[in-house]
Amino acid sequence: METQYYALVLINIIMSKGNQILRSSLLTAMSNTVVAIRLRELVQSIINSDEHSNNDSFTSLDTITLSTRHLSRSSLIQQLCLLQRFYLNELYTDAMNTLPDRYDTKYRDMISELRRSAFDTDLLLSEQSCQDLNARVSSVSMNETITNPRRVEALQRDYERLGFQDLREPIKDFQTIPSGILSLQNLFYFCIHQKNDFIRFVLENSCKTLQQQCPLVKSAIEYFDSLLIIE
């Protein structure tokens, strides 16, 4: 593991001391599919080494190198943690410092997808009505708002169950720094790639008493805010 250790040390030095161009180039290289696979294999090998170390049947070679392996594993874990911090900071710095444009349909669609995935009320609300709550802030007239009170009420109720604080304009919940659009992107990823868990979390939370509830959106934003300020 000595070679891997010094390779990680070199990468971490570049990530911490290199200029923006050098860091970006290294980040691009690390994002390469082959490199990413090798990094995952390295992490897995470190995890497996701990399992082997708990095995009581050692060969003589295992016994001789046991202490070295423990030292190497400890050092590698430290370097991997540093690499993870540098990598995530570099990868998500722009997102965590960017506020979502309240008029950008991309972000409105992401929020609408959170609602649709959790409650699936498209049979009751038309596709256009799913955008009504956000569209009102730009160009929809007051008459449209008054003539669709049930739409607005249904949307606001769903957004409240999801854990939004601003029920009239949910996108404003993500207009905080440092989390910015990063918390929305992570929630959307959770919704798309772990849909069953996402739905179960929202629905189970909706059935709890007010004192027992853990609002998903509010909790996610606070979690990412806390995570991003950890040095």
PDB file of C-alpha atoms in Angstrom:
ATOM      1  CA  MET A   1       0.000   0.000   0.000  1.00  0.00           C
ATOM      2  CA  GLU A   2       3.005   2.267   0.117  1.00  0.00           C
ATOM      3  CA  THR A   3       2.640   3.268  -3.526  1.00  0.00           C
ATOM      4  CA  GLN A   4      -1.018   4.144  -3.073  1.00  0.00           C
ATOM      5  CA  TYR A   5      -0.222   6.136   0.041  1.00  0.00           C
ATOM      6  CA  TYR A   6       2.360   8.375  -1.628  1.00  0.00           C
ATOM      7  CA  ALA A   7       0.143   8.783  -4.689  1.00  0.00           C
ATOM      8  CA  LEU A   8      -2.651  10.065  -2.453  1.00  0.00           C
ATOM      9  CA  VAL A   9      -0.235  12.363  -0.612  1.00  0.00           C
ATOM     10  CA  LEU A  10       0.865  13.875  -3.932  1.00  0.00           C
ATOM     11  CA  ILE A  11      -2.726  14.380  -5.081  1.00  0.00           C
ATOM     12  CA  ASN A  12      -3.651  16.039  -1.787  1.00  0.00           C
ATOM     13  CA  ILE A  13      -0.668  18.384  -1.976  1.00  0.00           C
ATOM     14  CA  ILE A  14      -1.720  19.461  -5.461  1.00  0.00           C
ATOM     15  CA  MET A  15      -5.322  19.943  -4.340  1.00  0.00           C
ATOM     16  CA  SER A  16      -4.288  22.042  -1.346  1.00  0.00           C
ATOM     17  CA  LYS A  17      -1.390  24.030  -2.833  1.00  0.00           C
ATOM     18  CA  GLY A  18      -2.032  24.088  -6.575  1.00  0.00           C
ATOM     19  CA  ASN A  19      -3.661  26.944  -8.463  1.00  0.00           C
ATOM     20  CA  GLN A  20      -7.198  26.790  -9.820  1.00  0.00           C
ATOM     21  CA  ILE A  21      -6.148  25.585 -13.280  1.00  0.00           C
ATOM     22  CA  LEU A  22      -4.082  22.744 -11.838  1.00  0.00           C
ATOM     23  CA  ARG A  23      -6.836  21.713  -9.430  1.00  0.00           C
ATOM     24  CA  SER A  24      -9.442  21.768 -12.191  1.00  0.00           C
ATOM     25  CA  SER A  25      -7.224  19.647 -14.445  1.00  0.00           C
ATOM     26  CA  LEU A  26      -6.687  17.128 -11.668  1.00  0.00           C
ATOM     27  CA  LEU A  27     -10.401  17.058 -10.905  1.00  0.00           C
ATOM     28  CA  THR A  28     -11.161  16.358 -14.561  1.00  0.00           C
ATOM     29  CA  ALA A  29      -8.620  13.536 -14.596  1.00  0.00           C
ATOM     30  CA  MET A  30     -10.073  12.036 -11.423  1.00  0.00           C
ATOM     31  CA  SER A  31     -13.545  12.149 -12.937  1.00  0.00           C
ATOM     32  CA  ASN A  32     -12.395   9.865 -15.729  1.00  0.00           C
ATOM     33  CA  THR A  33     -14.276   6.574 -15.579  1.00  0.00           C
ATOM     34  CA  VAL A  34     -11.170   4.393 -15.365  1.00  0.00           C
ATOM     35  CA  VAL A  35      -9.586   6.529 -12.647  1.00  0.00           C
ATOM     36  CA  ALA A  36     -12.825   6.635 -10.676  1.00  0.00           C
ATOM     37  CA  ILE A  37     -13.044   2.845 -10.787  1.00  0.00           C
ATOM     38  CA  ARG A  38      -9.464   2.536  -9.525  1.00  0.00           C
ATOM     39  CA  LEU A  39     -10.211   4.900  -6.646  1.00  0.00           C
ATOM     40  CA  ARG A  40     -13.246   2.849  -5.664  1.00  0.00           C
ATOM     41  CA  GLU A  41     -11.154  -0.315  -5.808  1.00  0.00           C
ATOM     42  CA  LEU A  42      -8.568   1.316  -3.551  1.00  0.00           C
ATOM     43  CA  VAL A  43     -11.194   2.265  -0.988  1.00  0.00           C
ATOM     44  CA  GLN A  44     -12.649  -1.244  -1.119  1.00  0.00           C
ATOM     45  CA  SER A  45      -9.223  -2.816  -0.647  1.00  0.00           C
ATOM     46  CA  ILE A  46      -8.666  -0.717   2.481  1.00  0.00           C
ATOM     47  CA  ILE A  47     -12.039  -1.797   3.865  1.00  0.00           C
ATOM     48  CA  ASN A  48     -11.272  -5.423   3.081  1.00  0.00           C
ATOM     49  CA  SER A  49      -7.877  -5.195   4.753  1.00  0.00           C
ATOM     50  CA  ASP A  50      -9.639  -4.462   8.029  1.00  0.00           C
ATOM     51  CA  GLU A  51     -11.785  -7.560   7.619  1.00  0.00           C
ATOM     52  CA  HIS A  52      -8.701  -9.683   6.950  1.00  0.00           C
ATOM     53  CA  SER A  53      -6.964  -8.272  10.010  1.00  0.00           C
ATOM     54  CA  ASN A  54      -9.793  -9.661  12.173  1.00  0.00           C
ATOM     55  CA  ASN A  55      -9.248 -13.169  10.824  1.00  0.00           C
ATOM     56  CA  ASP A  56      -7.526 -15.441  13.355  1.00  0.00           C
ATOM     57  CA  SER A  57      -5.862 -17.688  10.756  1.00  0.00           C
ATOM     58  CA  PHE A  58      -2.682 -15.918   9.627  1.00  0.00           C
ATOM     59  CA  THR A  59       0.185 -17.209   7.557  1.00  0.00           C
ATOM     60  CA  SER A  60       3.699 -16.389   8.712  1.00  0.00           C
ATOM     61  CA  LEU A  61       3.855 -13.600   6.131  1.00  0.00           C
ATOM     62  CA  ASP A  62       0.584 -12.170   7.434  1.00  0.00           C
ATOM     63  CA  THR A  63       1.959 -12.155  10.952  1.00  0.00           C
ATOM     64  CA  ILE A  64       5.145 -10.384   9.920  1.00  0.00           C
ATOM     65  CA  THR A  65       3.339  -7.657   7.971  1.00  0.00           C
ATOM     66  CA  LEU A  66       0.373  -7.250  10.311  1.00  0.00           C
ATOM     67  CA  SER A  67       1.624  -4.128  12.095  1.00  0.00           C
ATOM     68  CA  THR A  68       2.731  -2.582   8.811  1.00  0.00           C
ATOM     69  CA  ARG A  69      -0.684  -3.197   7.331  1.00  0.00           C
ATOM     70  CA  HIS A  70      -2.396  -1.479  10.245  1.00  0.00           C
ATOM     71  CA  LEU A  71      -0.126   1.536   9.892  1.00  0.00           C
ATOM     72  CA  SER A  72      -0.644   1.664   6.147  1.00  0.00           C
ATOM     73  CA  ARG A  73      -4.393   1.389   6.502  1.00  0.00           C
ATOM     74  CA  SER A  74      -4.532   4.161   9.095  1.00  0.00           C
ATOM     75  CA  SER A  75      -2.394   6.439   6.948  1.00  0.00           C
ATOM     76  CA  LEU A  76      -4.372   5.649   3.822  1.00  0.00           C
ATOM     77  CA  ILE A  77      -7.662   6.376   5.547  1.00  0.00           C
ATOM     78  CA  GLN A  78      -6.336   9.761   6.637  1.00  0.00           C
ATOM     79  CA  GLN A  79      -5.249  10.603   3.102  1.00  0.00           C
ATOM     80  CA  LEU A  80      -8.541   9.363   1.644  1.00  0.00           C
ATOM     81  CA  CYS A  81     -10.477  11.601   4.039  1.00  0.00           C
ATOM     82  CA  LEU A  82      -8.372  14.575   2.977  1.00  0.00           C
ATOM     83  CA  LEU A  83      -8.873  13.698  -0.679  1.00  0.00           C
ATOM     84  CA  GLN A  84     -12.617  13.418  -0.182  1.00  0.00           C
ATOM     85  CA  ARG A  85     -12.757  16.850   1.436  1.00  0.00           C
ATOM     86  CA  PHE A  86     -10.626  18.487  -1.273  1.00  0.00           C
ATOM     87  CA  TYR A  87     -12.546  16.717  -4.039  1.00  0.00           C
ATOM     88  CA  LEU A  88     -15.998  17.614  -2.744  1.00  0.00           C
ATOM     89  CA  ASN A  89     -15.026  21.204  -1.983  1.00  0.00           C
ATOM     90  CA  GLU A  90     -13.615  21.663  -5.470  1.00  0.00           C
ATOM     91  CA  LEU A  91     -16.485  19.870  -7.160  1.00  0.00           C
ATOM     92  CA  TYR A  92     -19.313  21.630  -5.352  1.00  0.00           C
ATOM     93  CA  THR A  93     -17.910  25.069  -4.527  1.00  0.00           C
ATOM     94  CA  ASP A  94     -19.810  26.756  -7.354  1.00  0.00           C
ATOM     95  CA  ALA A  95     -23.088  25.036  -6.479  1.00  0.00           C
ATOM     96  CA  MET A  96     -22.899  25.809  -2.772  1.00  0.00           C
ATOM     97  CA  ASN A  97     -22.248  29.489  -3.505  1.00  0.00           C
ATOM     98  CA  THR A  98     -24.899  29.868  -6.207  1.00  0.00           C
ATOM     99  CA  LEU A  99     -28.428  30.992  -5.440  1.00  0.00           C
ATOM    100  CA  PRO A 100     -31.178  29.488  -7.620  1.00  0.00           C
ATOM    101  CA  ASP A 101     -32.820  31.838 -10.083  1.00  0.00           C
ATOM    102  CA  ARG A 102     -36.456  31.999  -9.004  1.00  0.00           C
ATOM    103  CA  TYR A 103     -37.501  32.369 -12.648  1.00  0.00           C
ATOM    104  CA  ASP A 104     -35.419  29.443 -13.935  1.00  0.00           C
ATOM    105  CA  THR A 105     -37.770  26.652 -15.017  1.00  0.00           C
ATOM    106  CA  LYS A 106     -35.073  24.052 -14.329  1.00  0.00           C
ATOM    107  CA  TYR A 107     -35.195  24.646 -10.586  1.00  0.00           C
ATOM    108  CA  ARG A 108     -38.972  25.007 -10.533  1.00  0.00           C
ATOM    109  CA  ASP A 109     -39.240  21.675 -12.340  1.00  0.00           C
ATOM    110  CA  MET A 110     -36.940  20.039  -9.786  1.00  0.00           C
ATOM    111  CA  ILE A 111     -39.139  21.258  -6.932  1.00  0.00           C
ATOM    112  CA  SER A 112     -42.277  20.133  -8.765  1.00  0.00           C
ATOM    113  CA  GLU A 113     -40.728  16.700  -9.244  1.00  0.00           C
ATOM    114  CA  LEU A 114     -40.120  16.420  -5.505  1.00  0.00           C
ATOM    115  CA  ARG A 115     -43.813  17.045  -4.941  1.00  0.00           C
ATOM    116  CA  ARG A 116     -45.020  14.741  -7.719  1.00  0.00           C
ATOM    117  CA  SER A 117     -42.782  11.882  -6.613  1.00  0.00           C
ATOM    118  CA  ALA A 118     -43.936  12.113  -3.011  1.00  0.00           C
ATOM    119  CA  PHE A 119     -47.657  12.583  -3.495  1.00  0.00           C
ATOM    120  CA  ASP A 120     -48.425  11.744  -7.150  1.00  0.00           C
ATOM    121  CA  THR A 121     -51.395  14.077  -7.371  1.00  0.00           C
ATOM    122  CA  ASP A 122     -51.208  14.542 -11.123  1.00  0.00           C
ATOM    123  CA  LEU A 123     -54.586  12.813 -11.433  1.00  0.00           C
ATOM    124  CA  LEU A 124     -56.109  15.701  -9.493  1.00  0.00           C
ATOM    125  CA  LEU A 125     -53.922  18.534 -10.712  1.00  0.00           C
ATOM    126  CA  SER A 126     -53.029  19.237 -14.309  1.00  0.00           C
ATOM    127  CA  GLU A 127     -49.400  19.563 -15.384  1.00  0.00           C
ATOM    128  CA  GLN A 128     -49.865  23.292 -15.771  1.00  0.00           C
ATOM    129  CA  SER A 129     -51.313  23.622 -12.282  1.00  0.00           C
ATOM    130  CA  CYS A 130     -48.141  22.079 -10.861  1.00  0.00           C
ATOM    131  CA  GLN A 131     -46.370  25.243 -11.999  1.00  0.00           C
ATOM    132  CA  ASP A 132     -49.042  27.692 -10.837  1.00  0.00           C
ATOM    133  CA  LEU A 133     -47.587  28.419  -7.435  1.00  0.00           C
ATOM    134  CA  ASN A 134     -44.216  29.458  -8.834  1.00  0.00           C
ATOM    135  CA  ALA A 135     -45.618  31.084 -11.972  1.00  0.00           C
ATOM    136  CA  ARG A 136     -47.718  33.490  -9.933  1.00  0.00           C
ATOM    137  CA  VAL A 137     -44.642  35.415  -8.829  1.00  0.00           C
ATOM    138  CA  SER A 138     -43.746  36.368 -12.392  1.00  0.00           C
ATOM    139  CA  SER A 139     -46.702  37.144 -14.617  1.00  0.00           C
ATOM    140  CA  VAL A 140     -49.914  35.461 -13.465  1.00  0.00           C
ATOM    141  CA  SER A 141     -52.657  37.931 -12.636  1.00  0.00           C
ATOM    142  CA  MET A 142     -54.476  38.186  -9.319  1.00  0.00           C
ATOM    143  CA  ASN A 143     -57.646  36.928 -11.013  1.00  0.00           C
ATOM    144  CA  GLU A 144     -55.927  33.644 -11.865  1.00  0.00           C
ATOM    145  CA  THR A 145     -54.910  33.220  -8.239  1.00  0.00           C
ATOM    146  CA  ILE A 146     -58.446  33.839  -7.003  1.00  0.00           C
ATOM    147  CA  THR A 147     -60.074  31.522  -9.546  1.00  0.00           C
ATOM    148  CA  ASN A 148     -57.778  28.610  -8.590  1.00  0.00           C
ATOM    149  CA  PRO A 149     -57.858  28.577  -4.774  1.00  0.00           C
ATOM    150  CA  ARG A 150     -58.041  24.793  -4.582  1.00  0.00           C
ATOM    151  CA  ARG A 151     -54.978  24.390  -6.770  1.00  0.00           C
ATOM    152  CA  VAL A 152     -52.978  26.784  -4.648  1.00  0.00           C
ATOM    153  CA  GLU A 153     -54.189  25.215  -1.416  1.00  0.00           C
ATOM    154  CA  ALA A 154     -53.341  21.694  -2.604  1.00  0.00           C
ATOM    155  CA  LEU A 155     -49.865  22.722  -3.719  1.00  0.00           C
ATOM    156  CA  GLN A 156     -49.143  24.585  -0.515  1.00  0.00           C
ATOM    157  CA  ARG A 157     -50.304  21.624   1.546  1.00  0.00           C
ATOM    158  CA  ASP A 158     -47.959  19.292  -0.348  1.00  0.00           C
ATOM    159  CA  TYR A 159     -45.031  21.691  -0.035  1.00  0.00           C
ATOM    160  CA  GLU A 160     -45.671  21.969   3.691  1.00  0.00           C
ATOM    161  CA  ARG A 161     -45.634  18.179   4.042  1.00  0.00           C
ATOM    162  CA  LEU A 162     -42.337  18.107   2.161  1.00  0.00           C
ATOM    163  CA  GLY A 163     -40.859  20.494   4.718  1.00  0.00           C
ATOM    164  CA  PHE A 164     -40.737  23.760   2.776  1.00  0.00           C
ATOM    165  CA  GLN A 165     -40.904  26.936   4.836  1.00  0.00           C
ATOM    166  CA  ASP A 166     -41.934  29.344   2.076  1.00  0.00           C
ATOM    167  CA  LEU A 167     -45.152  27.806   0.784  1.00  0.00           C
ATOM    168  CA  ARG A 168     -45.917  30.626  -1.649  1.00  0.00           C
ATOM    169  CA  GLU A 169     -42.531  30.451  -3.346  1.00  0.00           C
ATOM    170  CA  PRO A 170     -40.696  27.237  -2.314  1.00  0.00           C
ATOM    171  CA  ILE A 171     -37.568  28.050  -4.305  1.00  0.00           C
ATOM    172  CA  LYS A 172     -36.759  30.777  -1.774  1.00  0.00           C
ATOM    173  CA  ASP A 173     -35.935  28.071   0.779  1.00  0.00           C
ATOM    174  CA  PHE A 174     -32.754  27.389  -1.187  1.00  0.00           C
ATOM    175  CA  GLN A 175     -31.624  31.003  -1.434  1.00  0.00           C
ATOM    176  CA  THR A 176     -29.111  30.693   1.388  1.00  0.00           C
ATOM    177  CA  ILE A 177     -25.340  30.520   1.390  1.00  0.00           C
ATOM    178  CA  PRO A 178     -23.350  28.290   1.725  1.00  0.00           C
ATOM    179  CA  SER A 179     -25.692  25.479   0.665  1.00  0.00           C
ATOM    180  CA  GLY A 180     -27.285  27.338  -2.274  1.00  0.00           C
ATOM    181  CA  ILE A 181     -28.567  25.089  -5.040  1.00  0.00           C
ATOM    182  CA  LEU A 182     -26.440  22.203  -3.736  1.00  0.00           C
ATOM    183  CA  SER A 183     -29.079  21.187  -1.197  1.00  0.00           C
ATOM    184  CA  LEU A 184     -31.763  21.230  -3.910  1.00  0.00           C
ATOM    185  CA  GLN A 185     -29.576  19.166  -6.236  1.00  0.00           C
ATOM    186  CA  ASN A 186     -28.965  16.590  -3.513  1.00  0.00           C
ATOM    187  CA  LEU A 187     -32.651  16.365  -2.642  1.00  0.00           C
ATOM    188  CA  PHE A 188     -33.457  15.928  -6.332  1.00  0.00           C
ATOM    189  CA  TYR A 189     -30.816  13.187  -6.620  1.00  0.00           C
ATOM    190  CA  PHE A 190     -32.328  11.428  -3.608  1.00  0.00           C
ATOM    191  CA  CYS A 191     -35.770  11.723  -5.168  1.00  0.00           C
ATOM    192  CA  ILE A 192     -34.716  10.334  -8.556  1.00  0.00           C
ATOM    193  CA  HIS A 193     -32.243   7.613  -7.586  1.00  0.00           C
ATOM    194  CA  GLN A 194     -33.748   6.463  -4.272  1.00  0.00           C
ATOM    195  CA  LYS A 195     -37.384   7.111  -5.060  1.00  0.00           C
ATOM    196  CA  ASN A 196     -38.865   4.441  -2.780  1.00  0.00           C
ATOM    197  CA  ASP A 197     -36.865   5.648   0.218  1.00  0.00           C
ATOM    198  CA  PHE A 198     -37.744   9.246  -0.626  1.00  0.00           C
ATOM    199  CA  ILE A 199     -41.471   8.505  -0.791  1.00  0.00           C
ATOM    200  CA  ARG A 200     -41.417   6.412   2.379  1.00  0.00           C
ATOM    201  CA  PHE A 201     -39.576   9.120   4.320  1.00  0.00           C
ATOM    202  CA  VAL A 202     -41.999  11.853   3.265  1.00  0.00           C
ATOM    203  CA  LEU A 203     -45.173   9.844   3.836  1.00  0.00           C
ATOM    204  CA  GLU A 204     -44.076   8.395   7.173  1.00  0.00           C
ATOM    205  CA  ASN A 205     -43.053  11.842   8.347  1.00  0.00           C
ATOM    206  CA  SER A 206     -46.433  13.252   7.283  1.00  0.00           C
ATOM    207  CA  CYS A 207     -48.183  10.827   9.641  1.00  0.00           C
ATOM    208  CA  LYS A 208     -46.221  11.924  12.708  1.00  0.00           C
ATOM    209  CA  THR A 209     -47.317  14.495  15.237  1.00  0.00           C
ATOM    210  CA  LEU A 210     -45.957  18.011  14.918  1.00  0.00           C
ATOM    211  CA  GLN A 211     -43.472  17.422  17.734  1.00  0.00           C
ATOM    212  CA  GLN A 212     -42.146  14.237  16.094  1.00  0.00           C
ATOM    213  CA  GLN A 213     -41.880  15.524  12.540  1.00  0.00           C
ATOM    214  CA  CYS A 214     -38.545  15.974  10.799  1.00  0.00           C
ATOM    215  CA  PRO A 215     -39.314  18.223   7.786  1.00  0.00           C
ATOM    216  CA  LEU A 216     -37.325  16.815   4.872  1.00  0.00           C
ATOM    217  CA  VAL A 217     -36.453  20.015   3.014  1.00  0.00           C
ATOM    218  CA  LYS A 218     -35.750  22.103   6.110  1.00  0.00           C
ATOM    219  CA  SER A 219     -33.652  19.328   7.656  1.00  0.00           C
ATOM    220  CA  ALA A 220     -31.720  18.760   4.424  1.00  0.00           C
ATOM    221  CA  ILE A 221     -30.841  22.446   4.106  1.00  0.00           C
ATOM    222  CA  GLU A 222     -29.723  22.686   7.736  1.00  0.00           C
ATOM    223  CA  TYR A 223     -27.735  19.465   7.370  1.00  0.00           C
ATOM    224  CA  PHE A 224     -25.865  20.699   4.307  1.00  0.00           C
ATOM    225  CA  ASP A 225     -25.235  24.077   5.938  1.00  0.00           C
ATOM    226  CA  SER A 226     -23.648  22.320   8.916  1.00  0.00           C
ATOM    227  CA  LEU A 227     -21.718  19.896   6.733  1.00  0.00           C
ATOM    228  CA  LEU A 228     -20.242  22.601   4.530  1.00  0.00           C
ATOM    229  CA  ILE A 229     -18.839  24.658   7.413  1.00  0.00           C
ATOM    230  CA  ILE A 230     -16.929  21.705   8.867  1.00  0.00           C
ATOM    231  CA  GLU A 231     -13.245  22.288   8.332  1.00  0.00           C
TER     232      GLU A 231
END
